[in-house]
PDB file of C-alpha atoms in Angstrom:
ATOM      1  CA  MET E   1     163.079  57.895  93.713  1.00 53.00           C
ATOM      2  CA  LYS E   2     164.919  56.020  91.312  1.00 50.00           C
ATOM      3  CA  GLN E   3     163.764  58.009  88.491  1.00 54.00           C
ATOM      4  CA  LEU E   4     164.708  61.063  90.374  1.00 49.00           C
ATOM      5  CA  ARG E   5     168.297  59.634  90.994  1.00 53.00           C
ATOM      6  CA  PHE E   6     168.535  58.852  87.220  1.00 46.00           C
ATOM      7  CA  PHE E   7     167.492  62.304  86.365  1.00 46.00           C
ATOM      8  CA  PHE E   8     170.363  63.918  88.384  1.00 46.00           C
ATOM      9  CA  ILE E   9     172.879  61.591  87.101  1.00 45.00           C
ATOM     10  CA  LEU E  10     171.813  62.101  83.584  1.00 43.00           C
ATOM     11  CA  MET E  11     171.962  66.188  84.159  1.00 48.00           C
ATOM     12  CA  ALA E  12     175.437  65.901  85.656  1.00 46.00           C
ATOM     13  CA  TRP E  13     176.733  63.748  82.925  1.00 44.00           C
ATOM     14  CA  VAL E  14     175.439  66.423  80.349  1.00 40.00           C
ATOM     15  CA  CYS E  15     176.778  69.226  82.402  1.00 43.00           C
ATOM     16  CA  ILE E  16     180.449  67.440  82.392  1.00 37.00           C
ATOM     17  CA  HIS E  17     180.234  66.624  78.762  1.00 41.00           C
ATOM     18  CA  THR E  18     179.097  70.211  77.766  1.00 38.00           C
ATOM     19  CA  ALA E  19     181.962  71.622  79.660  1.00 39.00           C
ATOM     20  CA  TRP E  20     184.435  69.165  78.138  1.00 38.00           C
ATOM     21  CA  GLY E  21     183.091  70.057  74.771  1.00 39.00           C
ATOM     22  CA  GLN E  22     183.972  73.661  75.271  1.00 42.00           C
ATOM     23  CA  VAL E  23     187.505  73.012  75.696  1.00 56.00           C
ATOM     24  CA  GLY E  24     189.692  72.176  72.508  1.00 66.00           C
ATOM     25  CA  THR E  25     186.697  71.364  70.216  1.00 75.00           C
ATOM     26  CA  SER E  26     186.408  72.202  66.619  1.00 79.00           C
ATOM     27  CA  SER E  27     184.295  75.160  67.339  1.00 89.00           C
ATOM     28  CA  ASP E  28     187.504  76.915  69.118  1.00 94.00           C
ATOM     29  CA  PRO E  29     189.211  79.199  66.529  1.00 96.00           C
ATOM     30  CA  LEU E  30     192.447  77.817  67.701  1.00 97.00           C
ATOM     31  CA  TYR E  31     191.591  74.185  67.213  1.00 97.00           C
ATOM     32  CA  GLY E  32     194.113  72.239  65.142  1.00 97.00           C
ATOM     33  CA  LYS E  33     196.330  75.211  64.858  1.00 98.00           C
ATOM     34  CA  ARG E  34     200.086  74.437  65.289  1.00 99.00           C
ATOM     35  CA  ILE E  35     202.030  76.219  67.977  1.00 99.00           C
ATOM     36  CA  GLY E  36     205.806  76.181  68.500  1.00 99.00           C
ATOM     37  CA  VAL E  37     207.533  77.437  71.611  1.00 99.00           C
ATOM     38  CA  ILE E  38     211.253  77.931  71.642  1.00 99.00           C
ATOM     39  CA  GLY E  39     213.313  79.205  74.583  1.00 98.00           C
ATOM     40  CA  ASP E  40     215.196  78.281  77.768  1.00 98.00           C
ATOM     41  CA  SER E  41     214.085  76.457  80.912  1.00 97.00           C
ATOM     42  CA  TYR E  42     211.124  78.461  80.930  1.00 98.00           C
ATOM     43  CA  VAL E  43     210.074  76.378  78.022  1.00 98.00           C
ATOM     44  CA  ARG E  44     211.824  73.041  78.844  1.00 97.00           C
ATOM     45  CA  ASN E  45     210.630  73.426  82.510  1.00 97.00           C
ATOM     46  CA  HIS E  46     213.966  72.580  84.062  1.00 97.00           C
ATOM     47  CA  ARG E  47     213.517  69.622  86.117  1.00 93.00           C
ATOM     48  CA  GLU E  48     209.677  69.086  85.788  1.00 96.00           C
ATOM     49  CA  PRO E  49     207.660  67.548  82.952  1.00 97.00           C
ATOM     50  CA  VAL E  50     206.696  69.856  80.045  1.00 98.00           C
ATOM     51  CA  GLU E  51     203.085  68.818  80.459  1.00 98.00           C
ATOM     52  CA  TYR E  52     203.072  71.199  83.764  1.00 98.00           C
ATOM     53  CA  THR E  53     203.846  74.334  81.741  1.00 99.00           C
ATOM     54  CA  TRP E  54     201.344  77.260  80.822  1.00 99.00           C
ATOM     55  CA  HIS E  55     202.108  77.147  77.118  1.00 99.00           C
ATOM     56  CA  TYR E  56     201.472  73.137  76.979  1.00 99.00           C
ATOM     57  CA  LYS E  57     198.244  73.738  79.058  1.00 99.00           C
ATOM     58  CA  PHE E  58     197.162  76.559  76.615  1.00 99.00           C
ATOM     59  CA  ALA E  59     197.934  74.414  73.624  1.00 99.00           C
ATOM     60  CA  LYS E  60     195.902  71.557  74.933  1.00 98.00           C
ATOM     61  CA  LYS E  61     193.066  73.665  76.272  1.00 98.00           C
ATOM     62  CA  HIS E  62     192.434  74.898  72.757  1.00 98.00           C
ATOM     63  CA  GLY E  63     193.122  71.724  70.876  1.00 98.00           C
ATOM     64  CA  MET E  64     196.276  72.823  69.262  1.00 99.00           C
ATOM     65  CA  GLN E  65     199.275  70.832  68.032  1.00 98.00           C
ATOM     66  CA  TYR E  66     202.271  71.791  70.469  1.00 99.00           C
ATOM     67  CA  PHE E  67     205.987  71.557  69.583  1.00 99.00           C
ATOM     68  CA  ASN E  68     208.448  72.336  72.250  1.00 99.00           C
ATOM     69  CA  TYR E  69     212.091  73.788  71.510  1.00 98.00           C
ATOM     70  CA  GLY E  70     212.997  74.498  75.069  1.00 98.00           C
ATOM     71  CA  ARG E  71     216.644  73.964  76.251  1.00 97.00           C
ATOM     72  CA  ASN E  72     217.765  74.568  79.769  1.00 97.00           C
ATOM     73  CA  GLY E  73     220.516  77.250  80.078  1.00 96.00           C
ATOM     74  CA  ASN E  74     219.885  78.373  76.464  1.00 98.00           C
ATOM     75  CA  CYS E  75     220.604  81.889  75.325  1.00 98.00           C
ATOM     76  CA  VAL E  76     219.211  84.240  72.564  1.00 99.00           C
ATOM     77  CA  ALA E  77     222.737  85.617  71.602  1.00 98.00           C
ATOM     78  CA  MET E  78     225.387  83.284  72.786  1.00 97.00           C
ATOM     79  CA  PRO E  79     226.085  79.360  72.301  1.00 95.00           C
ATOM     80  CA  ARG E  80     226.995  77.448  75.366  1.00 94.00           C
ATOM     81  CA  ALA E  81     228.834  74.201  75.329  1.00 83.00           C
ATOM     82  CA  ARG E  82     226.436  72.435  77.888  1.00 87.00           C
ATOM     83  CA  PHE E  83     223.309  74.015  76.411  1.00 88.00           C
ATOM     84  CA  GLY E  84     223.402  74.256  72.956  1.00 90.00           C
ATOM     85  CA  GLU E  85     223.473  76.710  69.973  1.00 96.00           C
ATOM     86  CA  ALA E  86     222.026  80.272  70.580  1.00 98.00           C
ATOM     87  CA  MET E  87     218.407  80.656  69.664  1.00 98.00           C
ATOM     88  CA  TYR E  88     219.366  83.252  66.843  1.00 98.00           C
ATOM     89  CA  LYS E  89     220.560  80.195  64.971  1.00 98.00           C
ATOM     90  CA  ARG E  90     218.550  77.318  66.500  1.00 97.00           C
ATOM     91  CA  TYR E  91     215.210  78.646  65.377  1.00 98.00           C
ATOM     92  CA  LYS E  92     216.242  77.251  62.146  1.00 98.00           C
ATOM     93  CA  GLU E  93     215.641  73.690  63.652  1.00 96.00           C
ATOM     94  CA  MET E  94     212.022  74.139  64.297  1.00 98.00           C
ATOM     95  CA  THR E  95     209.257  72.600  62.207  1.00 98.00           C
ATOM     96  CA  ASP E  96     207.893  74.377  59.317  1.00 94.00           C
ATOM     97  CA  SER E  97     204.367  75.741  58.731  1.00 96.00           C
ATOM     98  CA  LEU E  98     203.626  76.839  62.328  1.00 99.00           C
ATOM     99  CA  ASP E  99     200.579  79.104  62.988  1.00 99.00           C
ATOM    100  CA  TYR E 100     201.900  80.379  66.385  1.00 99.00           C
ATOM    101  CA  VAL E 101     205.553  80.985  67.369  1.00 99.00           C
ATOM    102  CA  VAL E 102     206.214  82.034  71.091  1.00 99.00           C
ATOM    103  CA  VAL E 103     209.645  82.738  72.164  1.00 99.00           C
ATOM    104  CA  ILE E 104     210.274  82.881  75.995  1.00 99.00           C
ATOM    105  CA  ALA E 105     213.859  83.997  76.714  1.00 98.00           C
ATOM    106  CA  GLY E 106     216.358  86.382  78.239  1.00 98.00           C
ATOM    107  CA  HIS E 107     216.932  84.959  81.693  1.00 98.00           C
ATOM    108  CA  ASN E 108     220.183  83.439  80.806  1.00 98.00           C
ATOM    109  CA  ASP E 109     221.408  86.407  78.517  1.00 98.00           C
ATOM    110  CA  ALA E 110     220.786  88.558  81.482  1.00 98.00           C
ATOM    111  CA  SER E 111     222.926  86.499  83.910  1.00 97.00           C
ATOM    112  CA  LEU E 112     225.774  86.284  81.259  1.00 98.00           C
ATOM    113  CA  LEU E 113     225.285  89.957  80.136  1.00 98.00           C
ATOM    114  CA  ASP E 114     228.860  90.904  81.173  1.00 97.00           C
ATOM    115  CA  SER E 115     230.128  88.398  78.537  1.00 97.00           C
ATOM    116  CA  ILE E 116     227.451  88.836  75.818  1.00 98.00           C
ATOM    117  CA  GLY E 117     226.987  92.783  76.045  1.00 98.00           C
ATOM    118  CA  ILE E 118     223.647  94.560  75.564  1.00 99.00           C
ATOM    119  CA  ASP E 119     224.473  95.725  71.979  1.00 98.00           C
ATOM    120  CA  ASN E 120     225.344  92.158  70.995  1.00 99.00           C
ATOM    121  CA  TYR E 121     222.077  90.887  72.539  1.00 99.00           C
ATOM    122  CA  LYS E 122     220.228  93.421  70.588  1.00 99.00           C
ATOM    123  CA  GLU E 123     221.829  92.600  67.379  1.00 99.00           C
ATOM    124  CA  LYS E 124     221.390  88.708  67.859  1.00 99.00           C
ATOM    125  CA  LEU E 125     217.737  89.498  68.943  1.00 99.00           C
ATOM    126  CA  GLY E 126     217.153  91.413  65.557  1.00 99.00           C
ATOM    127  CA  ILE E 127     218.548  88.388  63.648  1.00 99.00           C
ATOM    128  CA  LEU E 128     216.117  86.105  65.498  1.00 99.00           C
ATOM    129  CA  CYS E 129     213.130  88.362  64.725  1.00 99.00           C
ATOM    130  CA  GLU E 130     214.025  88.693  61.282  1.00 99.00           C
ATOM    131  CA  GLY E 131     214.508  84.943  60.725  1.00 99.00           C
ATOM    132  CA  LEU E 132     211.179  84.107  62.276  1.00 99.00           C
ATOM    133  CA  ILE E 133     209.300  86.574  60.212  1.00 99.00           C
ATOM    134  CA  GLU E 134     210.975  85.104  56.976  1.00 99.00           C
ATOM    135  CA  LYS E 135     210.525  81.546  58.120  1.00 99.00           C
ATOM    136  CA  TYR E 136     206.820  81.969  59.125  1.00 99.00           C
ATOM    137  CA  PRO E 137     205.643  85.031  57.276  1.00 98.00           C
ATOM    138  CA  SER E 138     201.878  84.059  58.080  1.00 98.00           C
ATOM    139  CA  ALA E 139     202.316  83.108  61.678  1.00 99.00           C
ATOM    140  CA  LYS E 140     201.403  85.049  64.585  1.00 99.00           C
ATOM    141  CA  LEU E 141     204.686  85.899  66.797  1.00 99.00           C
ATOM    142  CA  PHE E 142     205.174  86.520  70.325  1.00 99.00           C
ATOM    143  CA  PHE E 143     207.981  87.077  72.816  1.00 99.00           C
ATOM    144  CA  PHE E 144     207.697  86.864  76.704  1.00 99.00           C
ATOM    145  CA  THR E 145     210.476  88.222  78.674  1.00 99.00           C
ATOM    146  CA  CYS E 146     211.958  86.794  81.939  1.00 98.00           C
ATOM    147  CA  TRP E 147     210.400  87.502  85.436  1.00 98.00           C
ATOM    148  CA  THR E 148     211.401  90.197  87.668  1.00 98.00           C
ATOM    149  CA  ARG E 149     214.069  89.556  90.290  1.00 96.00           C
ATOM    150  CA  LYS E 150     215.490  91.076  93.383  1.00 96.00           C
ATOM    151  CA  ASN E 151     217.167  94.452  92.710  1.00 96.00           C
ATOM    152  CA  PHE E 152     215.619  94.408  89.328  1.00 97.00           C
ATOM    153  CA  SER E 153     215.695  98.205  88.682  1.00 97.00           C
ATOM    154  CA  GLY E 154     219.093  99.001  87.006  1.00 97.00           C
ATOM    155  CA  SER E 155     219.990  95.444  86.743  1.00 98.00           C
ATOM    156  CA  ALA E 156     221.189  93.253  83.799  1.00 98.00           C
ATOM    157  CA  ALA E 157     217.729  91.701  83.729  1.00 98.00           C
ATOM    158  CA  GLU E 158     215.986  95.135  83.343  1.00 98.00           C
ATOM    159  CA  LYS E 159     218.415  95.867  80.481  1.00 99.00           C
ATOM    160  CA  VAL E 160     217.538  92.723  78.668  1.00 99.00           C
ATOM    161  CA  VAL E 161     213.961  93.115  79.188  1.00 99.00           C
ATOM    162  CA  ASP E 162     213.962  96.637  77.915  1.00 99.00           C
ATOM    163  CA  ALA E 163     216.145  95.717  74.851  1.00 99.00           C
ATOM    164  CA  THR E 164     213.770  92.893  74.037  1.00 99.00           C
ATOM    165  CA  LEU E 165     210.718  95.310  74.116  1.00 99.00           C
ATOM    166  CA  GLU E 166     212.911  97.747  71.939  1.00 99.00           C
ATOM    167  CA  VAL E 167     213.989  95.368  69.292  1.00 99.00           C
ATOM    168  CA  CYS E 168     210.685  93.386  68.820  1.00 99.00           C
ATOM    169  CA  GLY E 169     208.737  96.482  68.767  1.00 99.00           C
ATOM    170  CA  ARG E 170     210.967  97.459  65.665  1.00 98.00           C
ATOM    171  CA  TYR E 171     209.414  94.275  64.031  1.00 99.00           C
ATOM    172  CA  SER E 172     206.146  94.832  65.380  1.00 99.00           C
ATOM    173  CA  ILE E 173     206.278  91.581  67.298  1.00 99.00           C
ATOM    174  CA  PRO E 174     204.043  91.695  70.407  1.00 99.00           C
ATOM    175  CA  VAL E 175     205.975  91.290  73.771  1.00 99.00           C
ATOM    176  CA  PHE E 176     204.723  90.234  77.160  1.00 99.00           C
ATOM    177  CA  ASP E 177     206.693  91.976  79.800  1.00 99.00           C
ATOM    178  CA  ALA E 178     206.506  89.397  82.227  1.00 98.00           C
ATOM    179  CA  ALA E 179     208.951  91.218  84.626  1.00 98.00           C
ATOM    180  CA  ARG E 180     206.419  93.912  85.227  1.00 98.00           C
ATOM    181  CA  LYS E 181     203.052  92.484  84.342  1.00 97.00           C
ATOM    182  CA  GLY E 182     203.103  88.842  84.773  1.00 95.00           C
ATOM    183  CA  ASN E 183     201.799  88.645  88.380  1.00 97.00           C
ATOM    184  CA  ILE E 184     204.818  86.449  89.193  1.00 99.00           C
ATOM    185  CA  PHE E 185     206.652  87.782  92.159  1.00 98.00           C
ATOM    186  CA  ALA E 186     209.824  86.015  91.717  1.00 98.00           C
ATOM    187  CA  GLN E 187     211.668  88.791  93.938  1.00 98.00           C
ATOM    188  CA  SER E 188     209.967  87.243  96.992  1.00 98.00           C
ATOM    189  CA  ASP E 189     211.201  84.424  98.747  1.00 98.00           C
ATOM    190  CA  ALA E 190     207.617  83.659 100.170  1.00 98.00           C
ATOM    191  CA  PHE E 191     206.259  83.685  96.837  1.00 98.00           C
ATOM    192  CA  ARG E 192     208.737  81.415  95.293  1.00 98.00           C
ATOM    193  CA  LYS E 193     208.207  78.883  98.001  1.00 98.00           C
ATOM    194  CA  ILE E 194     204.721  78.444  96.952  1.00 99.00           C
ATOM    195  CA  TYR E 195     205.048  78.823  93.170  1.00 99.00           C
ATOM    196  CA  PHE E 196     208.547  77.859  92.205  1.00 98.00           C
ATOM    197  CA  GLN E 197     210.311  74.365  91.757  1.00 98.00           C
ATOM    198  CA  ASN E 198     212.327  73.180  94.731  1.00 96.00           C
ATOM    199  CA  GLU E 199     210.360  75.889  96.985  1.00 96.00           C
ATOM    200  CA  GLY E 200     212.389  78.542  95.025  1.00 96.00           C
ATOM    201  CA  VAL E 201     215.608  77.701  96.841  1.00 96.00           C
ATOM    202  CA  ASN E 202     218.317  79.552  94.805  1.00 93.00           C
ATOM    203  CA  ASP E 203     215.761  79.847  91.938  1.00 95.00           C
ATOM    204  CA  THR E 204     214.190  82.891  90.232  1.00 95.00           C
ATOM    205  CA  ALA E 205     213.370  81.106  87.128  1.00 97.00           C
ATOM    206  CA  HIS E 206     211.385  77.937  87.071  1.00 98.00           C
ATOM    207  CA  LEU E 207     207.687  77.731  87.968  1.00 98.00           C
ATOM    208  CA  ASN E 208     206.101  74.662  89.419  1.00 98.00           C
ATOM    209  CA  ALA E 209     202.640  73.407  88.372  1.00 98.00           C
ATOM    210  CA  LYS E 210     200.901  75.746  90.509  1.00 98.00           C
ATOM    211  CA  GLY E 211     202.773  78.745  89.449  1.00 98.00           C
ATOM    212  CA  HIS E 212     202.159  77.785  85.675  1.00 99.00           C
ATOM    213  CA  ASP E 213     198.429  77.457  86.448  1.00 99.00           C
ATOM    214  CA  ARG E 214     198.666  81.132  88.002  1.00 99.00           C
ATOM    215  CA  PHE E 215     200.380  82.565  84.890  1.00 99.00           C
ATOM    216  CA  LEU E 216     198.102  80.893  82.332  1.00 99.00           C
ATOM    217  CA  PRO E 217     195.237  83.337  82.427  1.00 98.00           C
ATOM    218  CA  CYS E 218     197.757  86.214  81.952  1.00 98.00           C
ATOM    219  CA  ALA E 219     199.490  84.597  79.012  1.00 99.00           C
ATOM    220  CA  GLU E 220     196.180  83.394  77.600  1.00 99.00           C
ATOM    221  CA  ALA E 221     194.542  86.749  77.594  1.00 98.00           C
ATOM    222  CA  PHE E 222     197.675  88.291  75.910  1.00 99.00           C
ATOM    223  CA  LEU E 223     197.777  85.704  73.199  1.00 99.00           C
ATOM    224  CA  LEU E 224     194.237  85.854  72.400  1.00 98.00           C
ATOM    225  CA  GLN E 225     194.302  89.531  71.724  1.00 97.00           C
ATOM    226  CA  TYR E 226     195.936  88.949  68.383  1.00 96.00           C
TER     227      TYR E 226
END
């Protein structure tokens, strides 16, 4: 009986360590790669730890070095006194020699589009795209849009999402349209109560840990295509 018990314990130990070995090991093609993520509170994660975010979990799963450049309230196209320089300039502060660069942005630009203007957003986004390509010519670049929201059709958010797809497309930078393909139903109060911070009260932006876990497979499948 003792030998049988020892056998089962040994097999359990082997299974656990085999599973661990499949995550973030040197056999993973992303192992040791450097990933930088720049953006707004989708990156900084608002009031919860960065370690809850899907991009942090993606990096750790694959054994990557992770650099977070998120700022709550930050915009692509317009500086804000409380929230810092706009991303089209701020990207220069990022570390050199990144293998993956992920931009997650547009939520705040959409909220302030009356002040920014869609043409100005496109212009500044183009500057950001060109700057990232020049700074990281050998890196893989990606953009993620904001989530959907109530009354999305015809809204400022839809204009910013479509502008992001258009401008990044000119530079052959892949964009994940999280507003339409993210499986994040931010327009739903019931959904946000489960998957958003503060149960989604007055919040269509900030996922909680469960929400990030929900989105991770979508984001991971997208990134691993390239």
